[in-house]
Coordinates of C-alpha atoms in Angstrom, one line a residue:
Chain A
X283 CA -69.9 84.0 -74.7
X284 CA -72.8 84.6 -72.4
X285 CA -74.3 81.3 -73.5
X286 CA -72.0 79.5 -71.1
X287 CA -74.0 80.8 -68.2
X288 CA -77.2 79.2 -69.4
X289 CA -75.3 75.9 -70.1
X290 CA -76.9 73.6 -67.5
X291 CA -80.4 74.2 -68.7
X292 CA -79.7 73.6 -72.3
X293 CA -77.6 70.6 -71.3
X294 CA -80.7 69.2 -69.6
X295 CA -82.5 69.1 -72.9
X296 CA -79.7 67.3 -74.6
X297 CA -79.5 64.8 -71.7
X298 CA -83.3 64.2 -72.0
X299 CA -82.9 63.5 -75.7
X300 CA -80.1 61.1 -75.0
X301 CA -82.0 59.4 -72.3
X302 CA -85.0 58.9 -74.5
X303 CA -82.8 57.6 -77.4
X304 CA -81.2 55.0 -75.2
X305 CA -84.0 54.2 -72.8
X306 CA -85.7 51.5 -75.0
X307 CA -82.4 49.7 -75.6
X308 CA -81.5 49.6 -71.9
X309 CA -85.1 48.7 -71.0
X310 CA -84.7 45.6 -73.3
X311 CA -81.4 44.7 -71.8
X312 CA -82.6 45.1 -68.2
X313 CA -85.5 42.8 -68.6
X314 CA -83.5 40.2 -70.5
X315 CA -82.2 39.2 -67.1
X316 CA -85.7 39.0 -65.6
X317 CA -86.7 35.6 -64.3
X318 CA -90.3 36.7 -64.3
X319 CA -90.8 36.2 -68.0
X320 CA -92.4 39.5 -68.7
X321 CA -91.2 43.0 -69.5
X322 CA -92.6 44.4 -66.2
X323 CA -92.2 43.4 -62.6
X324 CA -88.6 42.5 -62.2
X325 CA -88.4 39.3 -60.2
X326 CA -84.9 38.2 -60.1
X327 CA -81.7 37.8 -62.0
X328 CA -81.4 34.9 -64.5
X329 CA -79.4 34.0 -67.6
X330 CA -82.1 31.5 -68.7
X331 CA -83.1 33.6 -71.7
X332 CA -79.5 33.7 -73.0
X333 CA -79.3 29.9 -72.6
X334 CA -82.6 29.6 -74.5
X335 CA -81.1 31.7 -77.3
X336 CA -78.0 29.6 -77.6
X337 CA -80.0 26.3 -77.4
X338 CA -82.3 27.4 -80.2
X339 CA -80.7 25.8 -83.3
X340 CA -83.2 27.2 -85.6
X341 CA -82.4 30.7 -84.4
X342 CA -78.7 30.1 -84.7
X343 CA -79.1 28.9 -88.3
X344 CA -81.0 32.1 -89.0
X345 CA -78.2 34.2 -87.4
X346 CA -75.8 32.3 -89.7
X347 CA -77.9 33.0 -92.7
X348 CA -78.1 36.7 -91.8
X349 CA -74.3 36.9 -91.5
X350 CA -73.7 35.0 -94.7
X351 CA -76.1 37.3 -96.6
X352 CA -74.5 40.4 -95.1
X353 CA -71.0 39.4 -95.9
X354 CA -71.7 38.2 -99.4
X355 CA -73.9 41.1 -100.3
X356 CA -71.4 43.4 -98.7
X357 CA -68.5 42.1 -100.8
X358 CA -70.3 41.8 -104.1
X359 CA -72.0 45.2 -103.8
X360 CA -68.7 46.7 -102.9
X361 CA -67.2 45.4 -106.1
X362 CA -70.2 46.5 -108.1
X363 CA -70.2 49.8 -106.3
X364 CA -66.6 50.5 -107.1
X365 CA -67.3 49.7 -110.8
X366 CA -70.3 52.0 -110.7
X367 CA -68.3 54.9 -109.1
X368 CA -65.6 54.5 -111.7
X369 CA -68.2 54.5 -114.4
X370 CA -69.8 57.7 -113.2
X371 CA -66.4 59.2 -112.6
X372 CA -65.2 58.6 -116.1
X373 CA -68.3 59.9 -117.8
X374 CA -67.3 63.3 -119.1
X375 CA -70.6 65.0 -120.0
X376 CA -72.2 66.6 -116.9
X377 CA -75.7 65.8 -118.0
X378 CA -75.0 62.1 -118.4
X379 CA -73.2 62.1 -115.1
X380 CA -76.2 63.6 -113.3
X381 CA -78.6 61.2 -114.9
X382 CA -76.5 58.3 -113.8
X383 CA -76.3 59.7 -110.3
X384 CA -80.1 60.2 -110.2
X385 CA -80.7 56.6 -111.2
X386 CA -78.1 55.6 -108.6
X387 CA -80.0 57.4 -105.8
X388 CA -83.4 56.0 -106.6
X389 CA -82.9 53.0 -104.5
X390 CA -81.6 55.1 -101.6
X391 CA -84.5 57.4 -101.3
X392 CA -87.1 54.8 -102.2
X393 CA -89.1 53.5 -99.2
X394 CA -88.3 49.9 -98.4
X395 CA -91.8 48.8 -99.1
X396 CA -91.5 50.0 -102.7
X397 CA -88.2 48.3 -103.2
X398 CA -89.5 45.1 -101.6
X399 CA -92.8 45.0 -103.6
X400 CA -91.1 45.9 -106.9
X401 CA -88.4 43.3 -106.4
X402 CA -91.0 40.7 -105.5
X403 CA -92.7 41.4 -108.9
X404 CA -89.3 41.3 -110.7
X405 CA -88.2 38.0 -109.2
X406 CA -91.5 36.2 -109.8
X407 CA -91.7 37.5 -113.3
X408 CA -88.1 36.4 -114.3
X409 CA -88.6 33.2 -112.4
X410 CA -86.1 33.4 -109.5
X411 CA -87.3 31.3 -106.7
X412 CA -87.9 33.2 -103.5
X413 CA -85.3 32.2 -100.8
X414 CA -81.6 32.7 -100.2
X415 CA -80.8 33.8 -103.7
X416 CA -83.6 36.4 -104.0
X417 CA -82.7 37.9 -100.7
X418 CA -79.0 38.0 -101.6
X419 CA -79.7 39.7 -104.9
X420 CA -82.0 42.3 -103.4
X421 CA -79.5 43.1 -100.7
X422 CA -76.8 43.5 -103.3
X423 CA -79.1 45.7 -105.3
X424 CA -79.9 48.2 -102.5
X425 CA -76.3 48.3 -101.2
X426 CA -74.7 49.1 -104.6
X427 CA -75.8 52.8 -104.7
X428 CA -74.6 53.3 -101.1
X429 CA -71.1 52.0 -102.0
X430 CA -71.1 54.3 -105.0
X431 CA -72.0 57.3 -102.9
X432 CA -69.2 56.4 -100.5
X433 CA -66.5 55.8 -103.2
X434 CA -67.3 58.7 -105.6
X435 CA -66.2 61.6 -103.4
X436 CA -62.9 59.9 -102.9
X437 CA -62.5 59.6 -106.6
X438 CA -63.3 63.2 -107.1
X439 CA -60.7 64.1 -104.5
X440 CA -58.1 62.3 -106.4
X441 CA -55.9 64.6 -108.6
X442 CA -56.1 63.5 -112.3
X443 CA -52.4 64.3 -112.6
X444 CA -51.8 61.1 -110.5
X445 CA -53.3 59.0 -113.2
X446 CA -51.6 61.0 -116.0
X447 CA -48.3 60.5 -114.3
X448 CA -48.8 56.8 -113.9
X449 CA -49.8 56.5 -117.6
X450 CA -46.8 58.6 -118.7
X451 CA -44.6 56.2 -116.8
X452 CA -46.0 53.4 -118.9
X453 CA -48.5 51.8 -116.6
X454 CA -51.3 49.9 -118.2
X455 CA -54.9 50.7 -117.6
X456 CA -55.1 47.8 -115.2
X457 CA -52.0 48.8 -113.3
X458 CA -53.3 52.4 -113.0
X459 CA -56.4 51.0 -111.4
X460 CA -54.9 48.6 -109.0
X461 CA -51.7 50.5 -108.2
X462 CA -53.0 54.1 -108.1
X463 CA -56.7 54.5 -108.0
X464 CA -57.8 51.7 -105.7
X465 CA -55.2 52.4 -103.0
X466 CA -56.2 56.1 -103.1
X467 CA -60.0 55.4 -102.7
X468 CA -59.5 52.7 -100.0
X469 CA -61.1 54.7 -97.2
X470 CA -64.2 55.2 -99.4
X471 CA -64.3 51.5 -100.3
X472 CA -64.0 50.6 -96.6
X473 CA -66.8 52.9 -95.6
X474 CA -68.9 51.6 -98.5
X475 CA -68.4 48.0 -97.4
X476 CA -69.2 48.8 -93.8
X477 CA -72.4 50.6 -94.8
X478 CA -73.4 47.8 -97.1
X479 CA -72.9 45.4 -94.2
X480 CA -75.0 47.3 -91.8
X481 CA -77.7 48.0 -94.3
X482 CA -77.9 44.3 -95.0
X483 CA -77.9 43.3 -91.3
X484 CA -80.5 45.9 -90.5
X485 CA -82.9 45.4 -93.4
X486 CA -86.3 44.1 -92.6
X487 CA -88.9 45.3 -95.1
X488 CA -87.2 44.4 -98.4
X489 CA -86.3 40.9 -97.0
X490 CA -89.8 40.4 -95.7
X491 CA -91.1 40.8 -99.2
X492 CA -88.7 38.6 -101.1
X493 CA -87.9 35.9 -98.5
X494 CA -90.6 33.3 -99.4
X495 CA -91.4 30.5 -97.0
X496 CA -88.3 28.5 -96.3
X497 CA -85.7 31.2 -95.7
X498 CA -85.5 33.7 -93.0
X499 CA -83.2 36.4 -91.7
X500 CA -82.9 37.7 -88.1
X501 CA -85.0 40.8 -88.7
X502 CA -87.9 38.7 -90.2
X503 CA -87.6 36.2 -87.4
X504 CA -87.7 39.0 -84.8
X505 CA -90.7 40.5 -86.5
X506 CA -92.7 37.3 -86.5
X507 CA -91.8 36.6 -82.9
X508 CA -92.6 40.1 -81.8
X509 CA -96.0 39.9 -83.4
X510 CA -96.9 37.0 -81.2
X511 CA -96.1 39.1 -78.1
X512 CA -93.3 39.5 -75.7
X513 CA -90.8 36.8 -75.1
X514 CA -87.7 37.6 -73.2
X515 CA -85.5 35.5 -75.4
X516 CA -86.0 38.3 -77.9
X517 CA -84.6 40.6 -75.2
X518 CA -81.6 38.4 -74.7
X519 CA -81.1 38.3 -78.5
X520 CA -81.4 42.0 -78.8
X521 CA -78.8 42.6 -76.0
X522 CA -76.4 40.4 -77.9
X523 CA -77.1 42.2 -81.2
X524 CA -76.7 45.5 -79.4
X525 CA -73.2 44.5 -78.1
X526 CA -72.3 43.2 -81.5
X527 CA -73.4 46.5 -83.1
X528 CA -71.4 48.6 -80.6
X529 CA -68.3 46.5 -81.3
X530 CA -68.8 46.9 -85.1
X531 CA -69.3 50.6 -84.9
X532 CA -66.5 51.4 -82.5
X533 CA -64.2 49.2 -84.5
X534 CA -65.2 51.1 -87.6
X535 CA -64.9 54.4 -85.8
X536 CA -61.4 53.8 -84.8
X537 CA -60.3 52.5 -88.1
X538 CA -61.8 55.4 -90.0
X539 CA -60.6 58.0 -87.5
X540 CA -57.1 57.5 -88.9
X541 CA -58.2 58.5 -92.3
X542 CA -60.0 61.6 -90.9
X543 CA -63.5 60.8 -92.0
X544 CA -66.3 62.7 -90.4
X545 CA -68.2 60.5 -88.0
X546 CA -71.6 61.4 -89.2
X547 CA -71.0 61.1 -92.9
X548 CA -70.9 57.3 -92.8
X549 CA -74.2 56.7 -91.3
X550 CA -77.7 56.0 -92.5
X551 CA -78.8 59.6 -92.1
X552 CA -75.6 60.7 -93.7
X553 CA -76.2 58.6 -96.8
X554 CA -79.8 59.9 -97.0
X555 CA -78.6 63.5 -96.8
X556 CA -75.8 62.7 -99.3
X557 CA -78.3 61.3 -101.8
X558 CA -80.4 64.5 -101.5
X559 CA -77.3 66.6 -102.1
X560 CA -75.8 64.5 -104.8
X561 CA -79.0 64.8 -106.8
X562 CA -78.3 68.3 -107.7
X563 CA -74.5 68.5 -108.3
Chain B
X86 CA -56.1 59.0 -125.2
X87 CA -58.2 56.5 -127.2
X88 CA -58.0 54.0 -124.4
X89 CA -59.2 56.5 -121.8
X90 CA -62.4 57.4 -123.7
X91 CA -63.6 53.9 -123.5
X92 CA -65.5 53.5 -120.3
X93 CA -65.4 49.8 -119.5
X94 CA -67.1 50.2 -116.2
X95 CA -70.2 51.7 -117.7
X96 CA -71.5 48.4 -119.1
X97 CA -71.9 46.4 -115.8
X98 CA -73.1 49.4 -114.0
X99 CA -75.8 50.4 -116.5
X100 CA -76.9 46.7 -116.6
X101 CA -77.3 46.9 -112.8
X102 CA -79.4 50.1 -113.2
X103 CA -81.5 48.5 -115.9
X104 CA -82.2 45.3 -114.0
X105 CA -82.6 46.6 -110.4
X106 CA -83.7 50.2 -110.8
X107 CA -85.5 50.6 -114.1
X108 CA -87.1 47.2 -114.5
X109 CA -88.7 46.9 -111.0
X110 CA -90.3 50.3 -111.4
X111 CA -91.5 49.6 -114.9
X112 CA -92.9 46.2 -113.8
X113 CA -94.7 47.8 -110.9
X114 CA -96.3 50.2 -113.3
X115 CA -97.2 47.3 -115.6
X116 CA -98.6 45.2 -112.8
X117 CA -100.9 48.1 -111.6
X118 CA -103.0 47.6 -114.8
X119 CA -104.0 44.1 -113.9
X120 CA -106.6 42.7 -111.5
X121 CA -106.3 39.7 -109.3
X122 CA -107.2 37.3 -112.2
X123 CA -104.5 38.8 -114.5
X124 CA -106.9 40.6 -116.8
X125 CA -106.0 44.1 -118.1
X126 CA -108.0 46.7 -116.3
X127 CA -107.9 50.4 -115.1
X128 CA -110.1 49.4 -112.2
X129 CA -107.3 49.7 -109.7
X130 CA -106.9 53.3 -110.4
X131 CA -110.6 53.9 -110.3
X132 CA -110.6 52.1 -106.9
X133 CA -107.8 54.2 -105.6
X134 CA -109.9 57.3 -106.0
X135 CA -112.8 55.9 -104.0
X136 CA -113.4 57.4 -100.5
X137 CA -111.9 54.3 -98.7
X138 CA -108.5 54.7 -100.3
X139 CA -108.5 58.5 -100.4
X140 CA -109.2 58.5 -96.7
X141 CA -106.4 56.1 -96.0
X142 CA -104.0 58.2 -98.2
X143 CA -105.1 61.4 -96.4
X144 CA -104.6 59.9 -92.9
X145 CA -101.3 58.4 -94.0
X146 CA -100.1 61.9 -95.1
X147 CA -101.4 63.4 -91.9
X148 CA -99.5 61.0 -89.7
X149 CA -96.3 61.5 -91.8
X150 CA -96.8 65.2 -91.4
X151 CA -97.2 65.0 -87.7
X152 CA -94.1 62.7 -87.4
X153 CA -92.0 65.0 -89.5
X154 CA -93.1 68.0 -87.5
X155 CA -92.5 66.6 -84.1
X156 CA -89.1 65.1 -85.2
X157 CA -88.1 68.6 -86.5
X158 CA -89.3 70.3 -83.3
X159 CA -87.2 68.0 -81.2
X160 CA -84.3 67.6 -83.5
X161 CA -83.5 71.2 -84.3
X162 CA -82.7 72.4 -80.7
X163 CA -80.9 69.1 -80.1
X164 CA -78.7 69.6 -83.2
X165 CA -78.1 73.2 -82.2
X166 CA -77.0 72.2 -78.7
X167 CA -74.8 69.5 -80.2
X168 CA -72.9 72.0 -82.2
X169 CA -72.1 73.8 -78.9
X170 CA -70.7 70.8 -77.1
X171 CA -67.0 70.2 -76.7
X172 CA -66.6 66.8 -78.3
X173 CA -69.3 67.3 -80.8
X174 CA -68.3 64.6 -83.3
X175 CA -68.3 62.1 -80.4
X176 CA -71.7 63.2 -79.2
X177 CA -73.1 63.1 -82.7
X178 CA -71.8 59.6 -83.1
X179 CA -73.5 58.7 -79.8
X180 CA -76.8 60.1 -80.9
X181 CA -76.6 58.3 -84.3
X182 CA -75.5 55.0 -82.7
X183 CA -79.1 53.9 -82.0
X184 CA -79.8 54.0 -85.8
X185 CA -77.5 51.1 -86.2
X186 CA -79.6 49.0 -83.9
X187 CA -82.2 47.0 -85.6
X188 CA -85.4 49.0 -86.0
X189 CA -87.5 46.1 -85.0
X190 CA -85.8 45.7 -81.7
X191 CA -86.4 49.3 -80.8
X192 CA -90.0 49.0 -81.8
X193 CA -90.3 45.8 -79.8
X194 CA -88.9 47.6 -76.7
X195 CA -91.9 49.9 -76.8
X196 CA -94.2 46.9 -76.6
X197 CA -92.8 46.5 -73.1
X198 CA -92.5 50.2 -72.2
X199 CA -96.0 51.1 -73.3
X200 CA -97.7 47.9 -72.2
X201 CA -100.5 47.7 -69.7
X202 CA -98.1 47.1 -66.8
X203 CA -95.1 48.8 -68.5
X204 CA -92.8 51.5 -67.3
X205 CA -94.9 54.4 -68.6
X206 CA -98.1 53.1 -67.0
X207 CA -96.3 52.5 -63.7
X208 CA -95.2 56.1 -63.7
X209 CA -98.7 57.3 -64.5
X210 CA -100.1 55.3 -61.7
X211 CA -97.5 56.6 -59.3
X212 CA -98.4 60.2 -60.4
X213 CA -102.0 59.3 -59.6
X214 CA -103.2 59.6 -63.2
X215 CA -103.9 55.9 -63.5
X216 CA -103.0 53.4 -66.2
X217 CA -104.0 54.3 -69.7
X218 CA -104.3 52.3 -72.9
X219 CA -101.2 53.5 -74.7
X220 CA -100.2 50.6 -76.9
X221 CA -102.3 50.2 -80.1
X222 CA -103.2 53.9 -80.3
X223 CA -102.3 56.7 -82.7
X224 CA -100.2 58.2 -80.0
X225 CA -97.9 55.2 -79.7
X226 CA -97.5 55.1 -83.5
X227 CA -96.5 58.7 -83.7
X228 CA -94.3 58.5 -80.6
X229 CA -92.4 55.5 -81.8
X230 CA -92.0 56.8 -85.3
X231 CA -90.6 60.1 -84.0
X232 CA -88.2 58.2 -81.8
X233 CA -87.0 56.2 -84.8
X234 CA -86.6 59.2 -87.1
X235 CA -85.0 61.8 -84.7
X236 CA -81.4 60.9 -85.6
X237 CA -82.2 61.1 -89.3
X238 CA -83.4 64.7 -88.7
X239 CA -80.6 65.7 -86.4
X240 CA -77.8 64.7 -88.8
X241 CA -78.5 67.0 -91.8
X242 CA -79.5 69.9 -89.5
X243 CA -76.3 69.4 -87.5
X244 CA -74.2 69.5 -90.7
X245 CA -75.9 72.6 -92.0
X246 CA -75.4 74.3 -88.6
X247 CA -71.8 73.4 -88.8
X248 CA -71.5 75.1 -92.1
X249 CA -73.1 78.2 -90.8
X250 CA -70.6 81.1 -90.4
X251 CA -70.8 82.1 -86.8
X252 CA -69.8 85.7 -87.6
X253 CA -73.2 86.1 -89.3
X254 CA -74.9 85.4 -86.0
X255 CA -72.5 87.8 -84.1
X256 CA -73.2 90.5 -86.7
X257 CA -76.9 90.1 -86.3
X258 CA -76.6 90.3 -82.6
X259 CA -74.3 93.3 -82.7
X260 CA -76.7 95.1 -85.0
X261 CA -79.3 94.8 -82.2
X262 CA -81.4 91.8 -83.3
X263 CA -82.9 89.8 -80.5
X264 CA -82.0 86.1 -80.2
X265 CA -85.3 85.1 -81.7
X266 CA -85.0 87.5 -84.6
X267 CA -81.5 86.3 -85.2
X268 CA -82.8 82.8 -85.3
X269 CA -85.8 83.5 -87.5
X270 CA -84.0 85.8 -90.0
X271 CA -80.5 84.5 -90.0
X272 CA -79.9 81.0 -88.6
X273 CA -83.0 79.2 -89.8
X274 CA -83.0 80.5 -93.4
X275 CA -79.3 79.5 -93.7
X276 CA -79.9 76.0 -92.4
X277 CA -83.0 75.4 -94.5
X278 CA -81.2 73.0 -96.7
X279 CA -80.5 70.8 -93.8
X280 CA -84.1 71.0 -92.6
X281 CA -85.3 70.1 -96.0
X282 CA -83.0 67.1 -96.3
X283 CA -84.1 66.0 -92.9
X284 CA -87.8 66.3 -93.7
X285 CA -87.2 64.4 -96.9
X286 CA -85.4 61.6 -95.0
X287 CA -88.3 61.4 -92.5
X288 CA -91.5 62.1 -94.5
X289 CA -91.1 59.5 -97.2
X290 CA -90.3 56.6 -94.9
X291 CA -93.0 57.8 -92.5
X292 CA -95.5 57.3 -95.3
X293 CA -94.5 53.8 -95.9
X294 CA -93.3 52.1 -92.8
X295 CA -95.5 49.2 -92.1
X296 CA -93.8 47.3 -89.3
X297 CA -94.3 50.1 -86.7
X298 CA -98.0 50.3 -87.4
X299 CA -98.3 46.5 -87.3
X300 CA -96.4 46.1 -84.0
X301 CA -97.4 49.1 -81.9
X302 CA -100.5 50.5 -83.5
X303 CA -102.4 47.3 -84.0
X304 CA -104.6 47.8 -87.0
X305 CA -105.8 51.2 -86.0
X306 CA -103.3 53.1 -88.1
X307 CA -103.2 52.2 -91.8
X308 CA -100.5 53.9 -93.8
X309 CA -99.7 53.6 -97.5
X310 CA -97.0 51.2 -96.6
X311 CA -99.3 49.0 -94.6
X312 CA -101.8 48.9 -97.4
X313 CA -99.1 47.9 -99.9
X314 CA -97.8 45.1 -97.6
X315 CA -101.4 44.0 -97.1
X316 CA -102.1 43.8 -100.8
X317 CA -98.9 42.0 -101.7
X318 CA -98.5 39.6 -98.9
X319 CA -102.0 39.0 -97.4
X320 CA -104.7 39.5 -100.0
X321 CA -102.4 38.7 -102.9
X322 CA -104.0 41.6 -104.9
X323 CA -100.7 42.7 -106.5
X324 CA -102.4 44.9 -109.0
X325 CA -104.0 47.2 -106.3
X326 CA -100.7 47.0 -104.3
X327 CA -98.8 48.2 -107.3
X328 CA -101.2 51.0 -107.9
X329 CA -100.6 52.3 -104.4
X330 CA -96.9 51.8 -105.0
X331 CA -97.0 53.8 -108.2
X332 CA -98.8 56.6 -106.3
X333 CA -96.1 56.5 -103.6
X334 CA -93.4 56.7 -106.2
X335 CA -95.0 59.7 -107.8
X336 CA -95.2 61.4 -104.4
X337 CA -91.6 60.5 -103.7
X338 CA -90.4 62.0 -107.0
X339 CA -92.5 65.2 -106.3
X340 CA -90.9 65.6 -102.9
X341 CA -87.4 65.0 -104.2
X342 CA -88.1 67.6 -106.9
X343 CA -89.3 70.1 -104.4
X344 CA -86.3 69.5 -102.1
X345 CA -83.9 69.6 -105.0
X346 CA -85.1 73.0 -106.3
X347 CA -83.0 74.9 -103.9
X348 CA -79.9 74.4 -106.1
X349 CA -81.4 76.4 -108.9
X350 CA -81.4 79.5 -106.7
X351 CA -77.8 79.1 -105.7

């Protein structure tokens, strides 16, 4: 191809895009070691900001809260999501199936502000006190459809003869589910759990609406600190979060690579695009 | 057979849909008919069509349009170049990696970069242009939003470019079409689905993000999202907030409908 001759120039564009994508993250990291106390004028190397983060008990409790919410909502929404995917899978009428899928996708395409505001109305009207429980419920609610979208394609890949064979051999409904279906869709379940986890860890807007006064997650805390201006302990914190994220993503990447999943499909953009496509099928 | 027809899973799942999908939307619609004191009124809708709110809606759409346009202009060539690289799945993963990092942290980084003494102003001074007020302007809002949304635009376009049969491009070139004509008449129309999916994934959130405007645009830029947040959490006027939310839901449904139409033609 003659395109190879022009390679360096087009490469430059891609490199520029990559540079811009990563610049803010490295900028934050770089200044987290600045003894000057501002995000300009590097004075000298220090680990003080990291010490400050680890000495801040309030912050550590918030980190713990965030992790507990993420794990709990991840687990519960995975269970509910599997149930949802099985429900949609077993619906025979095409129209009903599509209706269910559309309802499923509402929470994925809805902007966070809408989800947050409408959940705030819901919780105050049915009398759930704002705090840990309301945040957990809303995280489960917006993670379920993602899990469904991750599990459903796996179910559709599964040959129905597998189930028929299991039933012919005398397996009960429960045995078919645990012995045949669940092992087959495990990669989808895993991807769904991972996505639910990252959505929960990343969410700000919905949590911000339903969190009330006493309870806070990391995103909400970062927001309220960032609104007060620059403090390099946020930089230190973000470096730690960045490292944690990379660890999580690479771990996930290597685990799923074995099952041959496409890298892009299990990402936020992938879910969005999937919701748009699923709508019509 | 009789056992198979009973769909046990449907009950909990439909309950979930009723409680967390249908009920919140219905309640938002319901709330939009009440004023601050809890009396039934259509006033919120009347207020929504006053110049103040219409102007805000219009500017919110204008910003969302700009953000979508710039994201598309940057993302399309990037996605195309990505499909040409050797380890494309790895590069794609790398370009998507920043989406996993908390959005607020990325926005916060720009507080430093765009600040009065930040990296950008330093470079401008060095170039002899002199420091500018970048933070708390429309520019910083659009720039940061585009930055946030680029991966969401790249991914669906990348996927549709991957699905494109390369022999179609070769055929067009063999038949004498210029690279530009090939792109305009063959490549772009065939990847339109990806473009639409990307625009949908960018435009709707761009209408409603409030944290970016709050952090880097000061109070200069007010989007529909900022207004909803303001009404719910600051002025406590849930009725008006719900009215704007109802409007946003209608817009969202319209956009999804417009983007979903493509399947009818297939």
